[in-house]
mmCIF file of C-alpha atoms in Angstrom:
data_model
loop_
_atom_site.group_PDB
_atom_site.id
_atom_site.type_symbol
_atom_site.label_atom_id
_atom_site.label_comp_id
_atom_site.label_asym_id
_atom_site.label_seq_id
_atom_site.Cartn_x
_atom_site.Cartn_y
_atom_site.Cartn_z
ATOM 1 C CA MET A 1 2.648 -24.730 -18.147
ATOM 2 C CA ILE A 2 4.133 -22.324 -15.594
ATOM 3 C CA GLY A 3 1.299 -19.882 -16.239
ATOM 4 C CA ALA A 4 -1.265 -22.589 -15.451
ATOM 5 C CA LEU A 5 0.530 -23.437 -12.199
ATOM 6 C CA VAL A 6 0.639 -19.759 -11.235
ATOM 7 C CA PHE A 7 -3.094 -19.482 -11.918
ATOM 8 C CA LEU A 8 -3.859 -22.569 -9.792
ATOM 9 C CA LEU A 9 -1.661 -21.227 -7.008
ATOM 10 C CA GLY A 10 -3.627 -17.990 -7.177
ATOM 11 C CA LEU A 11 -6.913 -19.892 -6.846
ATOM 12 C CA PHE A 12 -5.802 -21.608 -3.635
ATOM 13 C CA ILE A 13 -4.250 -18.465 -2.184
ATOM 14 C CA GLY A 14 -7.473 -16.637 -3.089
ATOM 15 C CA SER A 15 -9.307 -19.133 -0.886
ATOM 16 C CA PHE A 16 -7.057 -18.057 1.989
ATOM 17 C CA PHE A 17 -7.736 -14.400 1.144
ATOM 18 C CA ASN A 18 -11.432 -15.100 1.678
ATOM 19 C CA VAL A 19 -10.603 -16.239 5.194
ATOM 20 C CA CYS A 20 -8.660 -13.008 5.782
ATOM 21 C CA ILE A 21 -11.507 -10.886 4.413
ATOM 22 C CA TYR A 22 -14.051 -12.661 6.598
ATOM 23 C CA ARG A 23 -12.101 -12.822 9.879
ATOM 24 C CA ILE A 24 -9.695 -9.877 10.098
ATOM 25 C CA PRO A 25 -12.371 -7.134 10.461
ATOM 26 C CA TYR A 26 -13.682 -9.014 13.527
ATOM 27 C CA GLU A 27 -10.148 -9.466 14.911
ATOM 28 C CA ARG A 28 -10.391 -13.238 14.673
ATOM 29 C CA SER A 29 -7.481 -15.588 14.028
ATOM 30 C CA ILE A 30 -6.936 -16.467 10.370
ATOM 31 C CA VAL A 31 -5.510 -19.839 11.416
ATOM 32 C CA PHE A 32 -7.763 -21.163 14.184
ATOM 33 C CA PRO A 33 -10.362 -22.522 14.137
ATOM 34 C CA PRO A 34 -10.024 -24.317 10.771
ATOM 35 C CA SER A 35 -12.368 -23.397 7.914
ATOM 36 C CA HIS A 36 -16.003 -23.940 8.824
ATOM 37 C CA CYS A 37 -19.476 -22.957 7.682
ATOM 38 C CA PRO A 38 -20.338 -19.513 9.133
ATOM 39 C CA SER A 39 -23.968 -20.610 9.529
ATOM 40 C CA CYS A 40 -23.758 -24.040 11.177
ATOM 41 C CA SER A 41 -20.061 -23.950 12.229
ATOM 42 C CA HIS A 42 -19.484 -27.441 10.768
ATOM 43 C CA ARG A 43 -15.824 -27.970 9.912
ATOM 44 C CA LEU A 44 -15.349 -28.117 6.159
ATOM 45 C CA GLY A 45 -13.849 -31.188 4.513
ATOM 46 C CA THR A 46 -11.369 -31.410 1.658
ATOM 47 C CA LEU A 47 -14.093 -31.556 -0.993
ATOM 48 C CA ASP A 48 -15.611 -28.384 0.445
ATOM 49 C CA LEU A 49 -12.390 -26.406 0.078
ATOM 50 C CA ILE A 50 -11.434 -26.869 -3.574
ATOM 51 C CA PRO A 51 -11.406 -23.337 -5.029
ATOM 52 C CA VAL A 52 -14.320 -22.555 -7.380
ATOM 53 C CA PHE A 53 -14.992 -26.268 -8.015
ATOM 54 C CA SER A 54 -16.506 -26.858 -4.566
ATOM 55 C CA TYR A 55 -18.817 -23.861 -4.972
ATOM 56 C CA LEU A 56 -20.059 -25.167 -8.325
ATOM 57 C CA LEU A 57 -20.333 -28.755 -7.090
ATOM 58 C CA LEU A 58 -22.378 -27.714 -4.064
ATOM 59 C CA LYS A 59 -24.429 -25.237 -6.119
ATOM 60 C CA GLY A 60 -23.465 -22.405 -3.803
ATOM 61 C CA LYS A 61 -24.848 -24.057 -0.660
ATOM 62 C CA CYS A 62 -23.356 -25.569 2.485
ATOM 63 C CA ARG A 63 -23.195 -29.370 2.262
ATOM 64 C CA TYR A 64 -24.242 -29.709 5.903
ATOM 65 C CA CYS A 65 -26.954 -27.134 6.572
ATOM 66 C CA GLY A 66 -27.935 -25.976 3.099
ATOM 67 C CA SER A 67 -27.349 -22.289 3.800
ATOM 68 C CA ARG A 68 -26.366 -20.072 0.896
ATOM 69 C CA ILE A 69 -22.639 -19.473 0.301
ATOM 70 C CA SER A 70 -21.708 -15.981 -0.850
ATOM 71 C CA VAL A 71 -20.625 -15.722 -4.482
ATOM 72 C CA GLN A 72 -17.769 -13.597 -3.152
ATOM 73 C CA TYR A 73 -15.794 -16.773 -2.421
ATOM 74 C CA PRO A 74 -15.375 -18.085 -5.982
ATOM 75 C CA LEU A 75 -15.089 -14.543 -7.353
ATOM 76 C CA ILE A 76 -12.140 -13.712 -5.073
ATOM 77 C CA GLU A 77 -10.515 -17.034 -5.948
ATOM 78 C CA LEU A 78 -10.888 -16.431 -9.687
ATOM 79 C CA LEU A 79 -9.772 -12.828 -9.374
ATOM 80 C CA THR A 80 -6.675 -13.811 -7.414
ATOM 81 C CA GLY A 81 -5.804 -16.520 -9.922
ATOM 82 C CA GLY A 82 -6.264 -14.100 -12.812
ATOM 83 C CA VAL A 83 -4.201 -11.383 -11.123
ATOM 84 C CA PHE A 84 -1.351 -13.778 -10.316
ATOM 85 C CA LEU A 85 -1.344 -15.001 -13.921
ATOM 86 C CA TYR A 86 -1.283 -11.468 -15.311
ATOM 87 C CA LEU A 87 1.554 -10.451 -12.987
ATOM 88 C CA TYR A 88 3.521 -13.512 -14.117
ATOM 89 C CA LEU A 89 2.963 -12.668 -17.784
ATOM 90 C CA HIS A 90 3.952 -9.053 -17.097
ATOM 91 C CA PHE A 91 7.057 -9.586 -14.942
ATOM 92 C CA GLY A 92 8.069 -13.187 -15.657
ATOM 93 C CA LEU A 93 9.716 -15.382 -13.031
ATOM 94 C CA THR A 94 11.563 -12.549 -11.308
ATOM 95 C CA TRP A 95 11.881 -11.116 -7.828
ATOM 96 C CA GLN A 96 9.637 -8.303 -9.017
ATOM 97 C CA LEU A 97 6.890 -10.880 -9.507
ATOM 98 C CA LEU A 98 7.171 -11.808 -5.830
ATOM 99 C CA THR A 99 7.176 -8.240 -4.538
ATOM 100 C CA SER A 100 4.299 -7.328 -6.854
ATOM 101 C CA ILE A 101 2.227 -10.298 -5.703
ATOM 102 C CA VAL A 102 2.667 -9.230 -2.077
ATOM 103 C CA LEU A 103 1.570 -5.661 -2.834
ATOM 104 C CA VAL A 104 -1.390 -6.549 -5.043
ATOM 105 C CA SER A 105 -2.547 -9.288 -2.667
ATOM 106 C CA LEU A 106 -2.633 -6.861 0.244
ATOM 107 C CA LEU A 107 -4.463 -4.293 -1.872
ATOM 108 C CA LEU A 108 -7.045 -6.877 -2.934
ATOM 109 C CA ILE A 109 -7.797 -7.929 0.649
ATOM 110 C CA MET A 110 -7.890 -4.331 1.874
ATOM 111 C CA THR A 111 -10.180 -3.235 -0.947
ATOM 112 C CA VAL A 112 -12.838 -5.834 -0.201
ATOM 113 C CA ILE A 113 -12.653 -5.186 3.542
ATOM 114 C CA ASP A 114 -12.897 -1.427 2.997
ATOM 115 C CA ILE A 115 -15.943 -1.832 0.751
ATOM 116 C CA LYS A 116 -17.680 -4.178 3.203
ATOM 117 C CA HIS A 117 -16.657 -2.642 6.530
ATOM 118 C CA MET A 118 -15.193 0.775 5.646
ATOM 119 C CA ILE A 119 -11.948 0.048 7.480
ATOM 120 C CA ILE A 120 -8.355 -0.673 6.478
ATOM 121 C CA PRO A 121 -6.908 -3.059 9.098
ATOM 122 C CA ASP A 122 -3.666 -1.911 10.714
ATOM 123 C CA GLU A 123 -2.226 -5.434 10.693
ATOM 124 C CA LEU A 124 -2.352 -5.593 6.893
ATOM 125 C CA VAL A 125 -0.653 -2.207 6.589
ATOM 126 C CA ALA A 126 2.000 -3.312 9.087
ATOM 127 C CA PHE A 127 2.567 -6.542 7.146
ATOM 128 C CA GLY A 128 3.116 -4.521 3.963
ATOM 129 C CA ILE A 129 5.608 -2.142 5.573
ATOM 130 C CA VAL A 130 7.522 -5.008 7.217
ATOM 131 C CA SER A 131 7.569 -6.808 3.855
ATOM 132 C CA ALA A 132 9.044 -3.702 2.218
ATOM 133 C CA PHE A 133 11.776 -3.655 4.872
ATOM 134 C CA ILE A 134 12.525 -7.364 4.339
ATOM 135 C CA PHE A 135 12.702 -6.882 0.559
ATOM 136 C CA GLN A 136 15.256 -4.110 1.091
ATOM 137 C CA ILE A 137 17.380 -6.232 3.445
ATOM 138 C CA ALA A 138 17.220 -9.217 1.070
ATOM 139 C CA GLY A 139 18.215 -7.025 -1.885
ATOM 140 C CA ILE A 140 15.214 -8.005 -4.006
ATOM 141 C CA SER A 141 13.352 -4.692 -3.951
ATOM 142 C CA GLN A 142 13.173 -2.858 -7.276
ATOM 143 C CA ILE A 143 13.575 0.498 -5.540
ATOM 144 C CA GLY A 144 16.350 1.884 -3.378
ATOM 145 C CA TYR A 145 15.874 2.255 0.349
ATOM 146 C CA LEU A 146 15.898 6.046 0.053
ATOM 147 C CA SER A 147 13.090 5.927 -2.498
ATOM 148 C CA ALA A 148 11.157 3.654 -0.136
ATOM 149 C CA ILE A 149 11.641 6.085 2.750
ATOM 150 C CA TYR A 150 10.699 9.081 0.610
ATOM 151 C CA GLY A 151 7.677 7.189 -0.693
ATOM 152 C CA THR A 152 6.502 6.377 2.821
ATOM 153 C CA LEU A 153 6.892 9.979 3.971
ATOM 154 C CA LEU A 154 5.338 11.372 0.791
ATOM 155 C CA GLY A 155 2.353 9.048 0.744
ATOM 156 C CA GLY A 156 1.525 9.209 4.427
ATOM 157 C CA GLY A 157 2.600 12.843 4.833
ATOM 158 C CA VAL A 158 0.544 14.379 2.024
ATOM 159 C CA PHE A 159 -2.602 12.506 3.015
ATOM 160 C CA LEU A 160 -2.028 13.452 6.656
ATOM 161 C CA LEU A 161 -1.797 17.121 5.681
ATOM 162 C CA ILE A 162 -5.037 16.795 3.693
ATOM 163 C CA ALA A 163 -6.722 15.253 6.730
ATOM 164 C CA LEU A 164 -5.473 17.992 9.047
ATOM 165 C CA PHE A 165 -6.496 20.749 6.620
ATOM 166 C CA SER A 166 -9.984 19.271 6.303
ATOM 167 C CA MET A 167 -10.439 18.961 10.050
ATOM 168 C CA LEU A 168 -9.011 22.367 10.973
ATOM 169 C CA VAL A 169 -10.245 24.495 8.068
ATOM 170 C CA LEU A 170 -13.214 22.700 6.519
ATOM 171 C CA LYS A 171 -14.358 21.195 9.837
ATOM 172 C CA LYS A 172 -14.938 17.743 8.340
ATOM 173 C CA GLU A 173 -13.034 14.541 7.724
ATOM 174 C CA GLY A 174 -11.268 14.749 4.375
ATOM 175 C CA MET A 175 -9.074 11.672 4.630
ATOM 176 C CA GLY A 176 -9.439 8.649 6.877
ATOM 177 C CA GLY A 177 -6.610 7.378 9.037
ATOM 178 C CA GLY A 178 -6.664 4.057 7.202
ATOM 179 C CA ASP A 179 -6.140 5.794 3.860
ATOM 180 C CA ILE A 180 -3.139 7.662 5.273
ATOM 181 C CA LYS A 181 -1.518 4.445 6.477
ATOM 182 C CA LEU A 182 -2.391 2.642 3.243
ATOM 183 C CA MET A 183 -0.661 5.325 1.179
ATOM 184 C CA ALA A 184 2.393 5.126 3.442
ATOM 185 C CA MET A 185 2.543 1.354 2.868
ATOM 186 C CA ILE A 186 2.290 1.804 -0.892
ATOM 187 C CA GLY A 187 5.130 4.314 -0.682
ATOM 188 C CA ALA A 188 7.328 1.836 1.176
ATOM 189 C CA LEU A 189 6.735 -0.851 -1.439
ATOM 190 C CA THR A 190 6.783 1.199 -4.662
ATOM 191 C CA GLY A 191 8.957 4.272 -4.030
ATOM 192 C CA TRP A 192 8.242 7.975 -4.248
ATOM 193 C CA LYS A 193 7.665 8.255 -8.018
ATOM 194 C CA ALA A 194 5.003 5.544 -8.145
ATOM 195 C CA THR A 195 3.508 6.904 -4.930
ATOM 196 C CA LEU A 196 3.155 10.391 -6.364
ATOM 197 C CA LEU A 197 1.527 8.963 -9.485
ATOM 198 C CA SER A 198 -0.776 6.793 -7.351
ATOM 199 C CA MET A 199 -1.980 9.811 -5.396
ATOM 200 C CA VAL A 200 -2.753 11.756 -8.571
ATOM 201 C CA LEU A 201 -4.487 8.812 -10.239
ATOM 202 C CA SER A 202 -6.541 8.055 -7.125
ATOM 203 C CA VAL A 203 -8.048 11.549 -7.306
ATOM 204 C CA TYR A 204 -9.105 11.068 -10.924
ATOM 205 C CA LEU A 205 -10.379 7.535 -10.303
ATOM 206 C CA GLY A 206 -12.282 8.657 -7.208
ATOM 207 C CA GLY A 207 -13.929 11.493 -9.092
ATOM 208 C CA LEU A 208 -14.781 9.389 -12.157
ATOM 209 C CA LEU A 209 -16.004 6.227 -10.447
ATOM 210 C CA GLY A 210 -17.652 8.163 -7.617
ATOM 211 C CA GLY A 211 -19.560 10.171 -10.208
ATOM 212 C CA ILE A 212 -20.654 6.986 -11.962
ATOM 213 C CA LEU A 213 -21.948 5.556 -8.661
ATOM 214 C CA LEU A 214 -23.977 8.726 -8.138
ATOM 215 C CA LEU A 215 -25.371 8.651 -11.679
ATOM 216 C CA LEU A 216 -26.376 5.017 -11.299
ATOM 217 C CA LYS A 217 -27.904 5.899 -7.915
ATOM 218 C CA VAL A 218 -25.798 3.249 -6.205
ATOM 219 C CA LYS A 219 -24.743 6.078 -3.888
ATOM 220 C CA ARG A 220 -26.477 9.329 -2.998
ATOM 221 C CA ARG A 221 -24.951 12.713 -2.290
ATOM 222 C CA GLY A 222 -23.684 12.741 1.250
ATOM 223 C CA ASP A 223 -23.145 8.958 1.367
ATOM 224 C CA TYR A 224 -19.717 7.790 2.456
ATOM 225 C CA ILE A 225 -17.701 6.244 -0.353
ATOM 226 C CA PRO A 226 -14.544 4.430 0.815
ATOM 227 C CA TYR A 227 -11.437 5.926 -0.783
ATOM 228 C CA GLY A 228 -9.217 2.888 -0.209
ATOM 229 C CA PRO A 229 -10.369 1.036 -3.360
ATOM 230 C CA PHE A 230 -9.453 4.049 -5.527
ATOM 231 C CA ILE A 231 -6.008 4.210 -3.922
ATOM 232 C CA ALA A 232 -5.566 0.478 -4.524
ATOM 233 C CA MET A 233 -6.567 0.719 -8.195
ATOM 234 C CA ALA A 234 -4.242 3.679 -8.702
ATOM 235 C CA ALA A 235 -1.363 1.802 -7.060
ATOM 236 C CA VAL A 236 -1.851 -1.230 -9.338
ATOM 237 C CA ILE A 237 -1.924 1.010 -12.425
ATOM 238 C CA SER A 238 1.269 2.715 -11.233
ATOM 239 C CA LEU A 239 2.908 -0.650 -10.563
ATOM 240 C CA LEU A 240 2.162 -2.039 -14.014
ATOM 241 C CA TRP A 241 2.309 0.996 -16.278
ATOM 242 C CA GLY A 242 3.706 3.783 -14.125
ATOM 243 C CA ASP A 243 6.945 4.268 -16.055
ATOM 244 C CA ASN A 244 5.072 4.561 -19.349
ATOM 245 C CA ILE A 245 2.553 6.997 -17.885
ATOM 246 C CA ILE A 246 5.290 9.180 -16.370
ATOM 247 C CA SER A 247 7.283 9.166 -19.637
ATOM 248 C CA TRP A 248 4.153 10.099 -21.613
ATOM 249 C CA TRP A 249 3.350 12.903 -19.181
ATOM 250 C CA LEU A 250 6.870 14.361 -19.280
ATOM 251 C CA ALA A 251 6.888 14.185 -23.095
ATOM 252 C CA LEU A 252 3.946 16.595 -23.149
ATOM 253 C CA PHE A 253 6.241 19.272 -21.784
#
């Protein structure tokens, strides 16, 4: 019963995430004006805003002008609902569920924006870092404040050094500013151990998935491939299974 409620909550919050994904890159308010069709600007009614159901009922078209609605909307809603449910099953009704939902939600929004616009909005990073601070003050963070500080410095610092080395020595951009700030945010929310693991995993994921994109000719050599999604995937893996991965790695030695 609780799992079903968590899933439904995720669906509705996923609908809000779609608003964030659509408006934040253009620096528009996520509150005003109310939800409307991007084609005809008609304000959407209650029946137009039911997650997934409205898309299916309207057959993926605007009720008022008939323009096509992106399949991204129901997919993000379903993905958010599924992620919330999995986090609940993994952590239970705990404070860690709340902190994990905040982190994963931010990573989900950032990933889609980075893929579509190749940017990681500063306001989302700032929200994550402020959230980490609030969790520490409220005493609900699963990491100590020193680990959060070390994680922030480690994540942002290492990526900053990579960026500087690439610019000064290789004469090209090796790490975007958004990626540096994203890694710092992850450090603040997950601590230095998970941050270190996330950085390592992001390299492997970037190499593997980037290679697959090249093989499938989705991308060509020289094309820009946003690194943020690989960082986000690595951070989620570290969040859910980081302790097991670290223990397995140490056992090899």
